[in-house]
Tab-separated table of C-alpha atoms in Angstrom:
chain	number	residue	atom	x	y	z
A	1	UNK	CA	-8.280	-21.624	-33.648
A	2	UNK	CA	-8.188	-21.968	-30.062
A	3	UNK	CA	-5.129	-24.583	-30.024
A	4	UNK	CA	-3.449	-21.767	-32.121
A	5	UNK	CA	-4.222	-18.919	-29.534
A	6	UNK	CA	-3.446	-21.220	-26.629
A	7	UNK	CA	-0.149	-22.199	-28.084
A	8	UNK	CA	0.768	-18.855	-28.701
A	9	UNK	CA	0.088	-18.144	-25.085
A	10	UNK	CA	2.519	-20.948	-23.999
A	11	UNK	CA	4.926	-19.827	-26.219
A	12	UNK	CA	4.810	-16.210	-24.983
A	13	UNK	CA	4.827	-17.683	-21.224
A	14	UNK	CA	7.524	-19.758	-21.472
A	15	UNK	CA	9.627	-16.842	-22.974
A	16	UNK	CA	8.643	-14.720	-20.469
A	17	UNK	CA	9.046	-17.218	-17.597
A	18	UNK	CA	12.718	-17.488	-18.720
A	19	UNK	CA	13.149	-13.553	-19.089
A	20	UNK	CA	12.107	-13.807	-15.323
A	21	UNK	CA	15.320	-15.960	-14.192
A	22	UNK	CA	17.640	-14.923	-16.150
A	23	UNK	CA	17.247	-11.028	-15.546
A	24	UNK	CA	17.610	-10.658	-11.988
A	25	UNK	CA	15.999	-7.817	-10.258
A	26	UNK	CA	17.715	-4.823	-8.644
A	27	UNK	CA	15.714	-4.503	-5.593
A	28	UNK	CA	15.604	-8.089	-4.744
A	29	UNK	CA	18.405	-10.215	-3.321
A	30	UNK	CA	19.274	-13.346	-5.650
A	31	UNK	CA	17.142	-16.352	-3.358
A	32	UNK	CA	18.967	-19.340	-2.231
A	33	UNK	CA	18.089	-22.496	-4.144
A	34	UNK	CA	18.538	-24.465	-0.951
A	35	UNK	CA	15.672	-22.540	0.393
A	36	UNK	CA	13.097	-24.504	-1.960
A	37	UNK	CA	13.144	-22.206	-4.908
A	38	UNK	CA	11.946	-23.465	-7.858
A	39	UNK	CA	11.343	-26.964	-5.726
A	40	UNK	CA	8.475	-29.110	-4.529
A	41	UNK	CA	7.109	-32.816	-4.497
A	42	UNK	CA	8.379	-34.705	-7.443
A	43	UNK	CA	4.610	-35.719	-8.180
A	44	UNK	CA	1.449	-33.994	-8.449
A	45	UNK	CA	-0.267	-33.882	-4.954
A	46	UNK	CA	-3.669	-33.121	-4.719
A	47	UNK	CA	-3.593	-33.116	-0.521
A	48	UNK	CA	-0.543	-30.401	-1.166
A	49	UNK	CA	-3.233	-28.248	-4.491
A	50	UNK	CA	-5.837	-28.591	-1.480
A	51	UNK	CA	-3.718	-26.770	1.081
A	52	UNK	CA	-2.475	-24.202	-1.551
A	53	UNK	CA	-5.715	-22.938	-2.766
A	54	UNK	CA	-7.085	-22.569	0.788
A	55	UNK	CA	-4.095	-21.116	2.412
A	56	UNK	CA	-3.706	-18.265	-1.044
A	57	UNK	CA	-6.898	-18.822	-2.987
A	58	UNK	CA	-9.589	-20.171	-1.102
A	59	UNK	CA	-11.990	-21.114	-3.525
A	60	UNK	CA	-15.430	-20.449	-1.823
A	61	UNK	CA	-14.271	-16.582	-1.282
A	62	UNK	CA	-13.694	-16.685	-5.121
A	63	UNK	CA	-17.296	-17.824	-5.876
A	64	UNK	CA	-18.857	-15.311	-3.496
A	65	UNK	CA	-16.550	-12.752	-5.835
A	66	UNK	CA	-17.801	-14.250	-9.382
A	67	UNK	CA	-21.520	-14.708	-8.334
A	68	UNK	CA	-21.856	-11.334	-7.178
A	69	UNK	CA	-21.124	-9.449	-10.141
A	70	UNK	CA	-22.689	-12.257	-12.564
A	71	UNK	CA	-26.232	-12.086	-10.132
A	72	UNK	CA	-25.927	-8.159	-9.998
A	73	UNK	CA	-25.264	-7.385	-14.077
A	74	UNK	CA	-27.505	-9.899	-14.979
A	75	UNK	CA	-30.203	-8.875	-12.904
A	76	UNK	CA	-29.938	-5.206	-13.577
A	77	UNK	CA	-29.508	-5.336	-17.556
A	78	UNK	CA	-32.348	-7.722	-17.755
A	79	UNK	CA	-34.078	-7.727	-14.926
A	80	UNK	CA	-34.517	-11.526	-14.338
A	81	UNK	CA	-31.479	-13.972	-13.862
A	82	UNK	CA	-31.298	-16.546	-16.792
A	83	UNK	CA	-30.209	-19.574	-15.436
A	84	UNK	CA	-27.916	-20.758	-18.134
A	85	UNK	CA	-26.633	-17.539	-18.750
A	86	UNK	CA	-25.693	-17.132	-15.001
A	87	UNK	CA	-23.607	-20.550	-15.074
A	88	UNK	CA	-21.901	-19.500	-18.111
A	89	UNK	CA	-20.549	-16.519	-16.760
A	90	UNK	CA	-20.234	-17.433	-13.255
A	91	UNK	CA	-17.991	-20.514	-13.731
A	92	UNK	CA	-16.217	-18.742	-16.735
A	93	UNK	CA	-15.551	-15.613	-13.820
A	94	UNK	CA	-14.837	-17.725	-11.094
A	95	UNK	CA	-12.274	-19.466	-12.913
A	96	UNK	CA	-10.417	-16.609	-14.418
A	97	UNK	CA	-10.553	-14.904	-10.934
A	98	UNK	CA	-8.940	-17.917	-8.991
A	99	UNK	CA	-6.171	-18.487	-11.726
A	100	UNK	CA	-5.465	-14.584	-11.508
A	101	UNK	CA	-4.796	-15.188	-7.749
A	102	UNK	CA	-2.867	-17.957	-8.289
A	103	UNK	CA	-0.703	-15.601	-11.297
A	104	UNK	CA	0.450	-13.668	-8.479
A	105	UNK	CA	2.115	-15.762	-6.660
A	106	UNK	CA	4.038	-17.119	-9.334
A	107	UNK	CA	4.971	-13.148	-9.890
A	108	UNK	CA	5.164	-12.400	-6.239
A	109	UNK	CA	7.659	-15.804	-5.924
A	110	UNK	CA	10.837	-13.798	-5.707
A	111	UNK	CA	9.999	-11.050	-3.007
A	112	UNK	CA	7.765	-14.106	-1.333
A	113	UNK	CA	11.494	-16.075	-0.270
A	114	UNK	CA	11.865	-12.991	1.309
A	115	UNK	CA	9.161	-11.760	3.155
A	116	UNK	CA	6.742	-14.209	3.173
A	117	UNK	CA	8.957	-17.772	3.097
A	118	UNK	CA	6.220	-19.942	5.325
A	119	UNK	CA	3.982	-19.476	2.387
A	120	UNK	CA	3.084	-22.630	0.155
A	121	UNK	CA	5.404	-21.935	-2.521
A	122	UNK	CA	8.248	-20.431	-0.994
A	123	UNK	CA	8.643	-23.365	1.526
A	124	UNK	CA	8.041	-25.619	-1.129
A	125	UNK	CA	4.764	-26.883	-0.970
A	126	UNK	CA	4.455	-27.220	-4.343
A	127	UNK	CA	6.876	-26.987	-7.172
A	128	UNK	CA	7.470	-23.423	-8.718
A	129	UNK	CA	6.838	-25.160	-12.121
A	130	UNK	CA	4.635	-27.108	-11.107
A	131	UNK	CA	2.475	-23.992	-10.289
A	132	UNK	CA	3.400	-22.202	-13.630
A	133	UNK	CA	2.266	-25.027	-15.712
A	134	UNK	CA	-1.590	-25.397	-14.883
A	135	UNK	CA	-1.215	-21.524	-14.960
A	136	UNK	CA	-0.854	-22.049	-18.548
A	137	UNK	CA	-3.345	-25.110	-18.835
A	138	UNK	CA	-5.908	-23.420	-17.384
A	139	UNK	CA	-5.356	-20.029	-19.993
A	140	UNK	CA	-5.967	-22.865	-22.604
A	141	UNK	CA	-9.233	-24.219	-20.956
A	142	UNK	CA	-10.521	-20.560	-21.033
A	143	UNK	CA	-9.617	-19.715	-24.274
A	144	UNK	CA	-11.631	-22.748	-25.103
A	145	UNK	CA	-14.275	-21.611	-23.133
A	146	UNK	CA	-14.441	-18.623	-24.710
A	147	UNK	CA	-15.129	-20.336	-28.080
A	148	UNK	CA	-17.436	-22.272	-26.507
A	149	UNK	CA	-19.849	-19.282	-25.724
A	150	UNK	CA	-18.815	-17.491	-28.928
A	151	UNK	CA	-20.769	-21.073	-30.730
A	152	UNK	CA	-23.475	-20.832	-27.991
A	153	UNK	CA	-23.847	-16.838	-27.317
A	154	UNK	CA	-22.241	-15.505	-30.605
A	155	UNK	CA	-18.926	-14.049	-31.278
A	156	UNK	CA	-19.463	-10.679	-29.675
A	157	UNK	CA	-19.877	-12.727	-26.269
A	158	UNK	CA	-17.034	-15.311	-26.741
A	159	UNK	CA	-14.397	-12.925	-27.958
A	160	UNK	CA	-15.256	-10.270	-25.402
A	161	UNK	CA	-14.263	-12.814	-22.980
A	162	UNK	CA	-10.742	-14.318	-25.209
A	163	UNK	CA	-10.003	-10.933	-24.713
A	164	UNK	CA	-10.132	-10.552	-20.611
A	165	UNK	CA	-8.369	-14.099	-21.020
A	166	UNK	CA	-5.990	-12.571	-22.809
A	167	UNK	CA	-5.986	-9.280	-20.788
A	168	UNK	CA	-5.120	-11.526	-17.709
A	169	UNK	CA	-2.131	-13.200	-19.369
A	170	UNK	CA	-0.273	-9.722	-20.263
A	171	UNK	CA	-0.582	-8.873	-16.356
A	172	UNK	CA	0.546	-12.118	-16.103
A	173	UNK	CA	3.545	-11.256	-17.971
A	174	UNK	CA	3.260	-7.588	-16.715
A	175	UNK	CA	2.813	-6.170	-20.050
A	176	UNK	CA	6.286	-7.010	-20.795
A	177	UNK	CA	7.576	-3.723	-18.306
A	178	UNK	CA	7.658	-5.520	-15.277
A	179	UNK	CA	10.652	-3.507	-13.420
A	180	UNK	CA	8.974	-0.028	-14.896
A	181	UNK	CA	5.993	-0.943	-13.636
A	182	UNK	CA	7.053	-2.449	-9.682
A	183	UNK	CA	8.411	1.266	-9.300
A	184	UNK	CA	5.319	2.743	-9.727
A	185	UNK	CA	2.592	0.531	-7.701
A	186	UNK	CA	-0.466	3.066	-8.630
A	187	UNK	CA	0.073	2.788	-12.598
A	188	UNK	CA	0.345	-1.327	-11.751
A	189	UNK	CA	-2.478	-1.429	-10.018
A	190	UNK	CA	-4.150	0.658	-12.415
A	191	UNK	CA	-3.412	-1.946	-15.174
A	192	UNK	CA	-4.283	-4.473	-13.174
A	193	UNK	CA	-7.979	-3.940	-11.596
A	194	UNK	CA	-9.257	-2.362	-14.777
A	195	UNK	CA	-9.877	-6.208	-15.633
A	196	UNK	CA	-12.332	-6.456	-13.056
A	197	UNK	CA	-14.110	-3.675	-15.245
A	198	UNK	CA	-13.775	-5.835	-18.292
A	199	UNK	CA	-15.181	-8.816	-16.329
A	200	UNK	CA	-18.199	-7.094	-15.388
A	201	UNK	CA	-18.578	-5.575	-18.950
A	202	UNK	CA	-18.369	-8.981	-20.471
A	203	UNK	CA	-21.463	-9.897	-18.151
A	204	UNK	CA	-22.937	-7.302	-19.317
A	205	UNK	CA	-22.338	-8.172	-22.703
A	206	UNK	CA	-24.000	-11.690	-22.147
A	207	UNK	CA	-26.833	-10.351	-21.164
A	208	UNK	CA	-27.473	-9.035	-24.431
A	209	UNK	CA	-26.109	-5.055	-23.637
A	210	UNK	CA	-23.119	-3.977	-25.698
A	211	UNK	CA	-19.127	-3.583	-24.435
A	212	UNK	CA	-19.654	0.188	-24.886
A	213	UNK	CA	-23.002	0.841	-23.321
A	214	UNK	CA	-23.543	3.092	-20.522
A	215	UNK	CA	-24.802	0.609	-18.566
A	216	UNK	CA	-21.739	-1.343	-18.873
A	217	UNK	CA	-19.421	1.773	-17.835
A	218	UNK	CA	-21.744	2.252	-14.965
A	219	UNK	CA	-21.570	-1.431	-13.856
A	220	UNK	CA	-18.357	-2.073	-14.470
A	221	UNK	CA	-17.245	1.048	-12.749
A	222	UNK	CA	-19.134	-0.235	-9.718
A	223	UNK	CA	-17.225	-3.361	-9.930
A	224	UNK	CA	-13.887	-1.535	-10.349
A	225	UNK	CA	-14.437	0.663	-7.190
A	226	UNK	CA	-15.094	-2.012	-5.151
A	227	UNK	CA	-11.568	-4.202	-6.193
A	228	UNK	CA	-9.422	-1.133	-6.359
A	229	UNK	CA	-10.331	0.043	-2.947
A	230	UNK	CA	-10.041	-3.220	-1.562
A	231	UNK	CA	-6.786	-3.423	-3.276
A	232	UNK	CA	-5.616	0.281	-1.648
A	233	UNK	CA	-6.873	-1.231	1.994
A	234	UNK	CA	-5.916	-4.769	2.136
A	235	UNK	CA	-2.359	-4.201	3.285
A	236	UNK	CA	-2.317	-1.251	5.864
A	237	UNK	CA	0.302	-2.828	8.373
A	238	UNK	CA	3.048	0.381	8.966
A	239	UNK	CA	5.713	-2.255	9.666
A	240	UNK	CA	5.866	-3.563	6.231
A	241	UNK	CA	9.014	-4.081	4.896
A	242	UNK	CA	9.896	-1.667	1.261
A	243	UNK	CA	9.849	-4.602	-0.736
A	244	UNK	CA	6.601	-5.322	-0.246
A	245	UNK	CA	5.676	-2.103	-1.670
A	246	UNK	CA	2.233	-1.250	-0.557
A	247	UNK	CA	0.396	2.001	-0.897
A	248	UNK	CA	1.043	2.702	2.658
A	249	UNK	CA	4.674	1.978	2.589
A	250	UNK	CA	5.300	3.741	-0.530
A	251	UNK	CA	3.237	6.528	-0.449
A	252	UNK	CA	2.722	7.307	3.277
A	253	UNK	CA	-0.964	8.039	3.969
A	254	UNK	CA	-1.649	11.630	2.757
A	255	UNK	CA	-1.207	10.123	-0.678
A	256	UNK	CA	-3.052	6.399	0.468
A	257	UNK	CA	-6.119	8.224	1.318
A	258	UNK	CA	-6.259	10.610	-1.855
A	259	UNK	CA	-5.738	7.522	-4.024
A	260	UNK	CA	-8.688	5.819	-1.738
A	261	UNK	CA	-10.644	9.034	-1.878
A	262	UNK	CA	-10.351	8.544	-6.203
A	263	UNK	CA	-11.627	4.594	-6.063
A	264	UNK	CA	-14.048	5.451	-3.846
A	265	UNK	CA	-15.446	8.273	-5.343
A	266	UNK	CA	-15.824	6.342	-8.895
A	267	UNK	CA	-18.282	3.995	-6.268
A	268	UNK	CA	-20.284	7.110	-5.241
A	269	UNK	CA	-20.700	8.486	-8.806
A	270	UNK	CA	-22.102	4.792	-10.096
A	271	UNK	CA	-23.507	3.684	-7.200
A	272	UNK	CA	-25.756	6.850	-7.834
A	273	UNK	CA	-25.785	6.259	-11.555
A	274	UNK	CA	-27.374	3.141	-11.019
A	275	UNK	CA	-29.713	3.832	-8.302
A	276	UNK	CA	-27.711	1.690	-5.537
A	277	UNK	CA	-26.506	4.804	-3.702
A	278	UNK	CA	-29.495	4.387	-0.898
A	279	UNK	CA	-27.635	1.199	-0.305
A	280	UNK	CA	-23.432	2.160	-0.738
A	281	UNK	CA	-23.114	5.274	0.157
A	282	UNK	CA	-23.413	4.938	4.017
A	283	UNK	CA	-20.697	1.857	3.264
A	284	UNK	CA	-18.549	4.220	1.445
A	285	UNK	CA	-18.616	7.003	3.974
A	286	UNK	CA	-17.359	4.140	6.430
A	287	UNK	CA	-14.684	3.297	4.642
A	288	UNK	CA	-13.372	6.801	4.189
A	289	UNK	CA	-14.048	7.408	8.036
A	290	UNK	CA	-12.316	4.245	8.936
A	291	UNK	CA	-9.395	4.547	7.058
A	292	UNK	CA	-9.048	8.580	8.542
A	293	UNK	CA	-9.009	7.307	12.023
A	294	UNK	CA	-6.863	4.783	11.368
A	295	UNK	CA	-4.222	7.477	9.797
A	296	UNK	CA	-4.752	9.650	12.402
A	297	UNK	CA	-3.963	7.317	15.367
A	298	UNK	CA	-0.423	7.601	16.809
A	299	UNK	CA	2.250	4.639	15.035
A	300	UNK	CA	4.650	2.473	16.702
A	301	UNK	CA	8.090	4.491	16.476
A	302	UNK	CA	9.467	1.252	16.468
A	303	UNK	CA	8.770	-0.859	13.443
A	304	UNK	CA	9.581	-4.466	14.775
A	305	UNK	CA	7.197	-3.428	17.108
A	306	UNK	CA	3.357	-5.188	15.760
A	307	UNK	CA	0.037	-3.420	16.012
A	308	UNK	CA	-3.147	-4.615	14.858
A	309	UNK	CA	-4.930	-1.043	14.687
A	310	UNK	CA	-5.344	-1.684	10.755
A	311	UNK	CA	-7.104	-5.030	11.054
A	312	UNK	CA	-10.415	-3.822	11.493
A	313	UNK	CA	-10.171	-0.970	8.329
A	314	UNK	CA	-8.857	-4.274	6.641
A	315	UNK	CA	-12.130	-6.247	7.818
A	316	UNK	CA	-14.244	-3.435	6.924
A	317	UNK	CA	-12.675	-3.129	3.231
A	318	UNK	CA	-13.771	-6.838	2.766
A	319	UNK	CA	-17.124	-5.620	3.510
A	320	UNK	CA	-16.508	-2.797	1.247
A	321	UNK	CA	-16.068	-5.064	-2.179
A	322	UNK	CA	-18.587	-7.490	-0.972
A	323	UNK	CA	-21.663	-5.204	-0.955
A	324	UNK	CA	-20.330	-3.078	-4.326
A	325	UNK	CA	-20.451	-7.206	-5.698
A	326	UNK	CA	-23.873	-7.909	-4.703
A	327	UNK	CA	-25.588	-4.884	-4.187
A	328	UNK	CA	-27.057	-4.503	-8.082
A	329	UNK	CA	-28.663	-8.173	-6.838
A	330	UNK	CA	-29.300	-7.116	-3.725
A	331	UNK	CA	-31.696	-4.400	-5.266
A	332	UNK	CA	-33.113	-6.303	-7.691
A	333	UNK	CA	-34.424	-9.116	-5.044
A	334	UNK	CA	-35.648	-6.277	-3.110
A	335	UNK	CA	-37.446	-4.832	-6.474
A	336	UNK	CA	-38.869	-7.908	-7.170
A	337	UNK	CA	-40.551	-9.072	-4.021
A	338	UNK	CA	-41.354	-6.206	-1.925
């Protein structure tokens, strides 16, 4: 069954892979295949993987991301962290989390030439294909995993997480309405970090809760908050180009800060939910405060002009997904020995 459901996956990738070439996008001028698109080394480089993942996907950063929701669920639905059940989910998270990373670049490859060209793939690092193809491979390995826990955990477990496999792979694809959806960046981000939900639910789920139990809104909420407001605050340089198409750019920052006032306000309501507001709230409040200042500073009139004002609200939003990660662990550890 799972050579069936990974095949199909290939299948629909390689379709939409070719969709991608041949259709050309309005808004982005057609890249120069002397530039290194689509090229790389004509073998597989490990040295060249190496410099990749730490330059776009550093993968310590991506365990601190899949332990802290797999130590906080775990720990608040049962109230002890089984060891077994913690690797399970924490390598299958971890995993999924990196290749999502990596998903985006392939999708970001285009407007990457662009504005971005000293990045690994755009300078040609690695091969465009190259990339494309363990994207696929590693969809398989997942899908496998998931049948792995459906044997070991059950088939609620296991096919709760083929389906945030799966999930992943249509926003790999883009839900088939890529163009629609690069117009309107809060509707594509909206389809995009309600996975983190699902991964937290499915954590949830191991831990013997069910997909649709309060608990598993409230924690996966928690989780949400924390990605989608990093998300909003990540990018807050004003000289971005258009076509990078940030919330900033896009929007201008009435609108920014209304759409950071909603993630962050879906964090207050769980946090509180879940008895972690002693603990978020003051780190919400900064990020609201933060990110006001920073709008209400005076900008550069000139736009080739670089300022580093937003670096800080961009340090602090790190902070802000970090501790809505951990804090359900955070708790419990303080529960537990004090």
């Amino acid at each position: 069954m799972a050579g069936i459901v990974a095949d199909r996956l290939k299948l629909m990738a390689d379709e939409f892979e070719g969709e991608r070439r041949s259709r050309g996008k309005t808004d982005v001028p057609p890249v120069d295949q002397s530039a290194g698109q689509r090229k790389g080394p004509q073998r597989w480089s490990f040295s060249n993987w190496r410099i990749f993942l730490n330059e776009r996907a550093p993968p310590l950063v991506f365990v601190l991301l899949a332990l802290g929701p797999t130590l906080s669920v775990l720990s608040v639905v049962e109230g002890r962290v089984d060891l077994e059940k913690f690797l399970w989910a924490s390598f299958g998270l971890w995993l999924l989390l990196l290749i999502v990373r990596v998903m985006d670049d392939v999708k970001d490859y285009d407007k990457d030439v662009i504005v971005h060209p000293d990045r690994p793939l755009p300078r040609g690092l690695i091969a465009y294909d190259e990339v494309a193809l363990v994207v696929k491979i590693t969809l398989a390995i997942l899908i496998g995993y998931s049948v792995l826990m459906a044997v070991r955990y059950g088939p609620q477990v296991g096919g709760f997480f083929a389906f945030v496999v799966f999930y992943s792979f249509l926003m790999y694809i883009e839900f088939g309405i890529g163009e629609w959806l690069e117009e309107r960046p809060l509707i594509y981000a909206m389809t995009h970090q309600v996975c983190i939900y699902f991964c937290a639910v499915f954590v949830c789920v191991l831990a013997g809760g069910k997909w649709y139990s309060i608990q598993g809104v409230k924690l996966g909420s928690l989780a949400l908050s924390g990605f989608f407001t990093y998300e909003v605050c990540r990018k807050l340089d004003p000289t971005f180009p258009l076509i990078k198409g940030t919330y900033l750019i896009v929007y201008g920052k009435l609108k920014t800060y209304l759409i950071t006032m909603v993630t962050v306000a879906i964090g207050f309501i769980s946090s509180y939910l879940t008895g972690l507001h002693y603990m978020l709230w003051p780190m919400q409040a900064l990020m609201l405060t933060s990110l006001l200042v920073l709008f209400l500073l005076p900008q550069p009139r000139d736009k080739e002009k670089k300022t580093k004002t937003h670096k800080p609200v961009e340090g602090i939003a790190v902070l802000y997904i970090l501790t809505h990660m951990w804090a359900g662990f955070i708790h419990s550890i303080y529960k537990w020995y004090f």
